[in-house]
Amino acid sequence: MSPAHAPSGPIAAVLWTLAPAAALLFVAGYRMAAARLRRRGDAWPRWRDASFGGGGIVLAWAALGPLPGGPFTRHMALHMLAGMAAALLLVLARPLTLVLRSLPPGRGRRGVVALEHSRPVAVLVFPPVAALLDAGGLWLLSI
């Protein structure tokens, strides 16, 4: 972790330390699920693999890599990488669709669908609540 753009605060430091490993672990899981689909004979676009991999690499780079410029420029580059570029790449890869298609029919798939359609998830993805959580996450990182 580069000290120039590392967050302050104990909670943020722990999250920041785990972020690169978690991002790369999710990329590996995504690749395994896509490979499972392809072995089964189903089509899954390789550009989605590249998109998800790119999003994971961008997150890891934001946490570990050297960023350009002075402190403010580095800070803003971090926000652009993690909050915009990585998020867009990850969403374009459609990970929930991959999970649903790679799970065998049965309890696992039904559980994911039930979770996706559950009231708590509907509340979390409701735009005002999501915006509040986003702002609250920034506040949490500052303590």
XYZ file of N, CA, C and O in Angstrom:
572
model
N 0.854 -1.170 0.000
C 0.000 0.000 0.000
C 0.891 1.221 0.000
O 1.796 1.341 0.802
N 0.632 2.123 -0.907
C 1.396 3.349 -0.980
C 0.897 4.320 0.081
O -0.289 4.629 0.114
N 1.789 4.819 0.958
C 1.330 5.690 2.020
C 0.750 7.002 1.500
O 0.007 7.666 2.179
N 1.092 7.371 0.267
C 0.609 8.635 -0.280
C -0.902 8.641 -0.480
O -1.525 9.678 -0.425
N -1.511 7.495 -0.729
C -2.951 7.481 -0.932
C -3.665 6.461 -0.045
O -4.774 6.071 -0.322
N -3.023 6.079 1.051
C -3.656 5.169 1.989
C -4.640 5.940 2.859
O -4.371 7.065 3.248
N -5.782 5.362 3.160
C -6.760 6.054 4.001
C -6.301 6.074 5.449
O -5.496 5.261 5.876
N -6.839 7.027 6.193
C -6.528 7.074 7.619
C -7.688 6.446 8.382
O -8.796 6.331 7.885
N -7.431 6.061 9.603
C -8.460 5.439 10.425
C -8.297 3.938 10.453
O -7.909 3.323 9.462
N -8.599 3.310 11.588
C -8.361 1.868 11.735
C -9.260 1.006 10.850
O -8.807 0.022 10.282
N -10.523 1.364 10.725
C -11.433 0.561 9.899
C -11.020 0.639 8.440
O -10.926 -0.365 7.738
N -10.735 1.846 7.984
C -10.341 2.041 6.592
C -9.035 1.325 6.284
O -8.872 0.752 5.209
N -8.103 1.333 7.234
C -6.816 0.672 7.004
C -6.995 -0.832 6.804
O -6.373 -1.429 5.933
N -7.867 -1.444 7.605
C -8.117 -2.879 7.466
C -8.776 -3.172 6.119
O -8.356 -4.080 5.389
N -9.807 -2.396 5.772
C -10.483 -2.604 4.487
C -9.519 -2.392 3.330
O -9.538 -3.128 2.348
N -8.689 -1.386 3.426
C -7.742 -1.069 2.363
C -6.725 -2.191 2.175
O -6.335 -2.517 1.061
N -6.317 -2.796 3.275
C -5.337 -3.880 3.215
C -5.941 -5.126 2.573
O -5.268 -5.836 1.828
N -7.213 -5.397 2.842
C -7.855 -6.596 2.318
C -8.368 -6.429 0.887
O -8.608 -7.423 0.204
N -8.539 -5.214 0.430
C -9.157 -4.960 -0.874
C -8.439 -5.632 -2.044
O -9.095 -6.272 -2.873
N -7.113 -5.517 -2.182
C -6.476 -6.146 -3.350
C -6.630 -7.660 -3.368
O -6.937 -8.249 -4.409
N -6.451 -8.309 -2.232
C -6.592 -9.766 -2.173
C -8.027 -10.181 -2.469
O -8.275 -11.144 -3.203
N -8.995 -9.457 -1.918
C -10.400 -9.774 -2.166
C -10.739 -9.588 -3.637
O -11.444 -10.419 -4.227
N -10.257 -8.513 -4.242
C -10.533 -8.265 -5.661
C -9.987 -9.401 -6.523
O -10.688 -9.919 -7.405
N -8.765 -9.824 -6.267
C -8.167 -10.893 -7.064
C -8.835 -12.241 -6.787
O -8.966 -13.066 -7.693
N -9.305 -12.451 -5.570
C -10.033 -13.681 -5.245
C -11.363 -13.733 -5.995
O -11.737 -14.777 -6.544
N -12.071 -12.610 -6.056
C -13.326 -12.562 -6.809
C -13.086 -12.775 -8.298
O -13.892 -13.432 -8.968
N -11.998 -12.234 -8.818
C -11.679 -12.442 -10.238
C -11.441 -13.928 -10.492
O -11.932 -14.490 -11.485
N -10.721 -14.595 -9.597
C -10.470 -16.034 -9.766
C -11.785 -16.815 -9.715
O -12.006 -17.728 -10.519
N -12.679 -16.475 -8.796
C -13.978 -17.135 -8.719
C -14.815 -16.909 -9.966
O -15.481 -17.827 -10.458
N -14.766 -15.707 -10.486
C -15.508 -15.389 -11.711
C -14.974 -16.234 -12.868
O -15.748 -16.816 -13.636
N -13.656 -16.307 -12.974
C -13.050 -17.096 -14.063
C -13.408 -18.572 -13.947
O -13.663 -19.243 -14.952
N -13.458 -19.095 -12.733
C -13.821 -20.500 -12.546
C -15.270 -20.741 -12.942
O -15.582 -21.749 -13.577
N -16.164 -19.816 -12.582
C -17.574 -19.971 -12.952
C -17.758 -19.891 -14.465
O -18.521 -20.664 -15.050
N -17.036 -18.990 -15.117
C -17.124 -18.878 -16.576
C -16.580 -20.141 -17.242
O -17.157 -20.635 -18.221
N -15.497 -20.671 -16.710
C -14.934 -21.903 -17.264
C -15.920 -23.061 -17.091
O -16.053 -23.905 -17.989
N -16.620 -23.093 -15.970
C -17.621 -24.142 -15.745
C -18.720 -24.075 -16.803
O -19.154 -25.104 -17.333
N -19.168 -22.863 -17.102
C -20.190 -22.704 -18.145
C -19.689 -23.213 -19.483
O -20.394 -23.911 -20.204
N -18.483 -22.837 -19.832
C -17.939 -23.223 -21.140
C -17.724 -24.729 -21.234
O -17.948 -25.318 -22.290
N -17.277 -25.348 -20.136
C -17.115 -26.814 -20.143
C -18.451 -27.502 -20.356
O -18.526 -28.561 -20.964
N -19.491 -26.910 -19.839
C -20.831 -27.464 -19.975
C -21.393 -27.250 -21.379
O -22.417 -27.814 -21.743
N -20.733 -26.405 -22.166
C -21.184 -26.148 -23.524
C -21.996 -24.877 -23.682
O -22.480 -24.582 -24.766
N -22.157 -24.116 -22.611
C -22.888 -22.856 -22.678
C -21.958 -21.744 -23.162
O -20.753 -21.772 -22.927
N -22.550 -20.769 -23.795
C -21.770 -19.621 -24.267
C -21.676 -18.576 -23.156
O -22.653 -18.303 -22.462
N -20.503 -18.023 -22.979
C -20.290 -16.884 -22.089
C -19.207 -16.037 -22.740
O -18.103 -16.521 -22.967
N -19.514 -14.795 -23.070
C -18.564 -13.967 -23.816
C -17.241 -13.753 -23.071
O -17.232 -13.430 -21.884
N -16.156 -13.922 -23.783
C -14.829 -13.730 -23.180
C -14.574 -12.273 -22.830
O -13.794 -11.983 -21.924
N -15.245 -11.351 -23.526
C -15.043 -9.948 -23.181
C -15.567 -9.661 -21.776
O -15.068 -8.755 -21.103
N -16.543 -10.444 -21.305
C -17.010 -10.257 -19.934
C -15.950 -10.724 -18.940
O -15.776 -10.116 -17.888
N -15.255 -11.811 -19.270
C -14.132 -12.238 -18.428
C -13.099 -11.123 -18.339
O -12.588 -10.801 -17.261
N -12.778 -10.547 -19.495
C -11.786 -9.472 -19.539
C -12.276 -8.258 -18.754
O -11.491 -7.605 -18.042
N -13.557 -7.949 -18.848
C -14.113 -6.814 -18.129
C -14.018 -7.019 -16.615
O -13.592 -6.124 -15.880
N -14.396 -8.200 -16.151
C -14.337 -8.466 -14.717
C -12.892 -8.490 -14.232
O -12.565 -7.929 -13.182
N -12.022 -9.138 -15.014
C -10.602 -9.156 -14.657
C -10.020 -7.757 -14.613
O -9.257 -7.411 -13.703
N -10.378 -6.945 -15.594
C -9.901 -5.565 -15.616
C -10.396 -4.786 -14.408
O -9.640 -4.002 -13.821
N -11.648 -4.982 -14.025
C -12.174 -4.300 -12.835
C -11.426 -4.705 -11.577
O -11.105 -3.861 -10.738
N -11.132 -5.992 -11.448
C -10.367 -6.451 -10.282
C -8.961 -5.894 -10.271
O -8.441 -5.480 -9.222
N -8.327 -5.850 -11.439
C -6.966 -5.301 -11.529
C -6.969 -3.807 -11.218
O -6.084 -3.310 -10.523
N -7.969 -3.096 -11.711
C -8.058 -1.658 -11.427
C -8.216 -1.431 -9.925
O -7.574 -0.531 -9.356
N -9.056 -2.228 -9.252
C -9.193 -2.084 -7.803
C -7.876 -2.362 -7.079
O -7.490 -1.618 -6.174
N -7.211 -3.436 -7.475
C -5.934 -3.759 -6.839
C -4.902 -2.666 -7.111
O -4.145 -2.280 -6.212
N -4.885 -2.147 -8.332
C -3.935 -1.082 -8.674
C -4.226 0.182 -7.865
O -3.304 0.848 -7.399
N -5.495 0.510 -7.692
C -5.856 1.700 -6.919
C -5.351 1.583 -5.487
O -4.942 2.575 -4.882
N -5.374 0.380 -4.937
C -4.939 0.191 -3.555
C -3.425 0.085 -3.418
O -2.862 0.547 -2.427
N -2.762 -0.495 -4.413
C -1.341 -0.785 -4.264
C -0.412 0.008 -5.173
O 0.743 0.232 -4.833
N -0.891 0.369 -6.337
C -0.011 0.948 -7.340
C 0.325 2.404 -7.101
O -0.378 3.116 -6.389
N 1.413 2.841 -7.708
C 1.754 4.259 -7.621
C 0.806 5.067 -8.500
O 0.533 4.706 -9.646
N 0.269 6.116 -7.950
C -0.636 6.984 -8.694
C 0.073 8.305 -8.974
O 0.931 8.728 -8.205
N -0.282 8.976 -10.065
C 0.446 10.170 -10.481
C 0.119 11.400 -9.647
O -0.924 11.470 -8.998
N 1.029 12.379 -9.695
C 0.759 13.706 -9.162
C 0.954 13.855 -7.677
O 1.489 12.986 -6.989
N 0.492 15.007 -7.193
C 0.581 15.336 -5.774
C -0.505 14.638 -4.984
O -1.286 13.842 -5.519
N -0.598 14.956 -3.696
C -1.564 14.270 -2.838
C -3.010 14.382 -3.324
O -3.732 13.388 -3.330
N -3.450 15.583 -3.717
C -4.831 15.729 -4.164
C -5.069 14.978 -5.465
O -6.090 14.294 -5.625
N -4.131 15.059 -6.398
C -4.268 14.368 -7.680
C -4.310 12.863 -7.470
O -5.134 12.170 -8.076
N -3.457 12.339 -6.603
C -3.468 10.906 -6.297
C -4.798 10.502 -5.668
O -5.364 9.466 -6.007
N -5.268 11.326 -4.754
C -6.534 11.031 -4.082
C -7.682 10.977 -5.092
O -8.515 10.066 -5.067
N -7.722 11.933 -5.998
C -8.797 11.963 -6.990
C -8.638 10.827 -8.006
O -9.637 10.257 -8.454
N -7.410 10.488 -8.366
C -7.187 9.350 -9.267
C -7.688 8.062 -8.626
O -8.292 7.217 -9.294
N -7.483 7.920 -7.338
C -7.983 6.752 -6.609
C -9.504 6.682 -6.697
O -10.069 5.622 -6.980
N -10.171 7.797 -6.474
C -11.634 7.814 -6.574
C -12.100 7.459 -7.985
O -13.069 6.723 -8.156
N -11.433 7.989 -8.980
C -11.823 7.705 -10.365
C -11.611 6.233 -10.693
O -12.458 5.603 -11.334
N -10.488 5.679 -10.263
C -10.213 4.269 -10.549
C -11.184 3.347 -9.833
O -11.813 2.484 -10.455
N -11.308 3.511 -8.528
C -12.124 2.580 -7.736
C -13.621 2.830 -7.895
O -14.401 1.891 -8.023
N -14.023 4.091 -7.892
C -15.434 4.405 -7.892
C -16.083 4.443 -9.252
O -17.300 4.280 -9.370
N -15.292 4.656 -10.293
C -15.894 4.784 -11.614
C -15.404 3.701 -12.579
O -16.198 2.937 -13.100
N -14.109 3.625 -12.809
C -13.599 2.675 -13.805
C -13.832 1.227 -13.364
O -14.387 0.423 -14.115
N -13.402 0.887 -12.152
C -13.551 -0.494 -11.685
C -15.029 -0.879 -11.572
O -15.421 -1.971 -11.992
N -15.834 0.025 -11.036
C -17.262 -0.282 -10.877
C -17.921 -0.550 -12.230
O -18.684 -1.504 -12.373
N -17.617 0.266 -13.213
C -18.198 0.067 -14.542
C -17.749 -1.264 -15.145
O -18.559 -2.017 -15.680
N -16.465 -1.566 -15.045
C -15.961 -2.828 -15.601
C -16.598 -4.038 -14.917
O -16.941 -5.024 -15.578
N -16.760 -3.971 -13.610
C -17.357 -5.091 -12.886
C -18.827 -5.273 -13.247
O -19.297 -6.399 -13.442
N -19.562 -4.193 -13.360
C -20.989 -4.290 -13.693
C -21.180 -4.799 -15.115
O -22.078 -5.607 -15.381
N -20.351 -4.363 -16.051
C -20.471 -4.819 -17.437
C -20.262 -6.330 -17.575
O -20.746 -6.939 -18.526
N -19.561 -6.924 -16.633
C -19.288 -8.362 -16.683
C -20.491 -9.208 -16.247
O -20.477 -10.420 -16.421
N -21.518 -8.595 -15.687
C -22.750 -9.268 -15.261
C -22.493 -10.474 -14.352
O -22.863 -11.617 -14.656
N -21.865 -10.233 -13.198
C -21.511 -11.355 -12.320
C -22.718 -12.108 -11.757
O -22.644 -13.330 -11.586
N -23.823 -11.434 -11.476
C -24.988 -12.151 -10.950
C -25.570 -13.093 -11.993
O -25.965 -14.223 -11.678
N -25.590 -12.662 -13.238
C -26.052 -13.535 -14.319
C -25.156 -14.764 -14.416
O -25.645 -15.882 -14.581
N -23.845 -14.555 -14.290
C -22.911 -15.686 -14.339
C -23.159 -16.640 -13.187
O -23.182 -17.861 -13.383
N -23.373 -16.125 -11.998
C -23.642 -16.988 -10.842
C -24.894 -17.820 -11.093
O -24.899 -19.040 -10.892
N -25.952 -17.170 -11.556
C -27.212 -17.898 -11.784
C -27.069 -18.948 -12.884
O -27.645 -20.029 -12.795
N -26.302 -18.645 -13.920
C -26.150 -19.610 -15.009
C -25.190 -20.735 -14.661
O -25.302 -21.840 -15.204
N -24.223 -20.485 -13.789
C -23.238 -21.525 -13.484
C -23.681 -22.462 -12.368
O -23.177 -23.579 -12.268
N -24.618 -22.024 -11.531
C -25.120 -22.921 -10.484
C -26.035 -23.979 -11.084
O -26.827 -23.680 -11.974
N -25.953 -25.199 -10.593
C -26.885 -26.220 -11.078
C -28.294 -25.922 -10.580
O -28.469 -25.287 -9.538
N -29.309 -26.367 -11.330
C -30.683 -26.149 -10.860
C -30.864 -26.776 -9.485
O -30.324 -27.840 -9.204
N -31.591 -26.096 -8.654
C -31.829 -26.627 -7.315
C -31.811 -25.543 -6.274
O -32.057 -24.364 -6.544
N -31.472 -25.955 -5.061
C -31.550 -25.063 -3.910
C -30.627 -23.861 -4.036
O -31.009 -22.750 -3.653
N -29.415 -24.063 -4.516
C -28.465 -22.954 -4.619
C -28.959 -21.838 -5.514
O -28.956 -20.666 -5.140
N -29.419 -22.206 -6.681
C -29.919 -21.217 -7.633
C -31.182 -20.542 -7.094
O -31.332 -19.335 -7.183
N -32.080 -21.339 -6.540
C -33.296 -20.752 -5.971
C -32.970 -19.794 -4.831
O -33.611 -18.758 -4.665
N -31.952 -20.127 -4.054
C -31.537 -19.251 -2.953
C -31.001 -17.917 -3.448
O -31.317 -16.870 -2.879
N -30.205 -17.940 -4.510
C -29.681 -16.696 -5.077
C -30.815 -15.849 -5.630
O -30.863 -14.631 -5.419
N -31.759 -16.471 -6.335
C -32.900 -15.736 -6.884
C -33.748 -15.157 -5.750
O -34.185 -14.001 -5.808
N -33.979 -15.943 -4.697
C -34.759 -15.439 -3.559
C -34.047 -14.264 -2.898
O -34.688 -13.271 -2.532
N -32.732 -14.354 -2.759
C -31.965 -13.251 -2.183
C -32.045 -12.013 -3.074
O -32.262 -10.899 -2.588
N -31.921 -12.222 -4.366
C -31.977 -11.111 -5.321
C -33.328 -10.398 -5.267
O -33.403 -9.184 -5.409
N -34.390 -11.138 -5.052
C -35.738 -10.575 -5.042
C -36.228 -10.227 -3.639
O -37.390 -9.843 -3.488
N -35.376 -10.359 -2.641
C -35.795 -10.129 -1.264
C -35.994 -8.646 -0.968
O -35.458 -7.775 -1.639
N -36.762 -8.398 0.039
C -37.042 -7.019 0.444
C -35.780 -6.270 0.876
O -35.604 -5.116 0.498
N -34.877 -6.870 1.688
C -33.671 -6.131 2.070
C -32.826 -5.698 0.863
O -32.308 -4.588 0.846
N -32.697 -6.561 -0.131
C -31.931 -6.185 -1.316
C -32.652 -5.081 -2.081
O -32.026 -4.131 -2.563
N -33.973 -5.161 -2.173
C -34.740 -4.101 -2.843
C -34.534 -2.768 -2.142
O -34.411 -1.731 -2.795
N -34.473 -2.785 -0.818
C -34.230 -1.546 -0.071
C -32.808 -1.040 -0.344
O -32.599 0.149 -0.562
N -31.832 -1.939 -0.336
C -30.442 -1.524 -0.541
C -30.188 -0.932 -1.919
O -29.352 -0.043 -2.065
N -30.872 -1.423 -2.940
C -30.644 -0.912 -4.291
C -31.582 0.233 -4.656
O -31.478 0.784 -5.744
N -32.488 0.623 -3.750
C -33.345 1.784 -3.971
C -32.442 3.019 -4.020
O -31.631 3.239 -3.110
N -32.495 3.816 -5.087
C -31.513 4.891 -5.296
C -31.255 5.823 -4.108
O -30.088 6.072 -3.790
N -32.266 6.342 -3.402
C -31.935 7.209 -2.261
C -31.164 6.468 -1.161
O -30.251 7.026 -0.551
N -31.530 5.223 -0.906
C -30.817 4.446 0.110
C -29.395 4.158 -0.355
O -28.439 4.283 0.417
N -29.237 3.784 -1.619
C -27.896 3.527 -2.149
C -27.026 4.778 -2.070
O -25.837 4.706 -1.725
N -27.596 5.951 -2.368
C -26.836 7.203 -2.279
C -26.430 7.492 -0.835
O -25.300 7.916 -0.570
N -27.341 7.260 0.100
C -27.029 7.461 1.509
C -25.924 6.511 1.967
O -25.001 6.907 2.683
N -25.998 5.263 1.546
C -24.952 4.297 1.902
C -23.610 4.677 1.283
O -22.560 4.498 1.905
N -23.650 5.210 0.058
C -22.421 5.650 -0.594
C -21.777 6.780 0.203
O -20.576 6.746 0.497
N -22.568 7.785 0.560
C -22.041 8.907 1.347
C -21.601 8.426 2.729
O -20.573 8.867 3.245
N -22.360 7.513 3.314
C -21.996 6.977 4.615
C -20.700 6.173 4.552
O -19.906 6.193 5.490
N -20.486 5.486 3.437
C -19.232 4.757 3.265
C -18.042 5.696 3.221
O -16.983 5.411 3.811
N -18.193 6.824 2.571
C -17.112 7.816 2.543
C -16.855 8.351 3.950
O -15.708 8.531 4.347
N -17.915 8.592 4.700
C -17.760 9.059 6.058
C -17.051 7.996 6.906
O -16.154 8.311 7.693
N -17.437 6.732 6.738
C -16.839 5.642 7.504
C -15.348 5.528 7.209
O -14.548 5.281 8.104
N -14.961 5.740 5.965
C -13.544 5.672 5.616
C -12.741 6.816 6.238
O -11.527 6.715 6.380
N -13.412 7.888 6.600
C -12.676 9.034 7.159
C -12.455 8.918 8.660
O -11.696 9.707 9.225
N -13.131 7.979 9.334
C -12.928 7.887 10.800
C -11.768 6.995 11.136
O -11.259 6.252 10.391
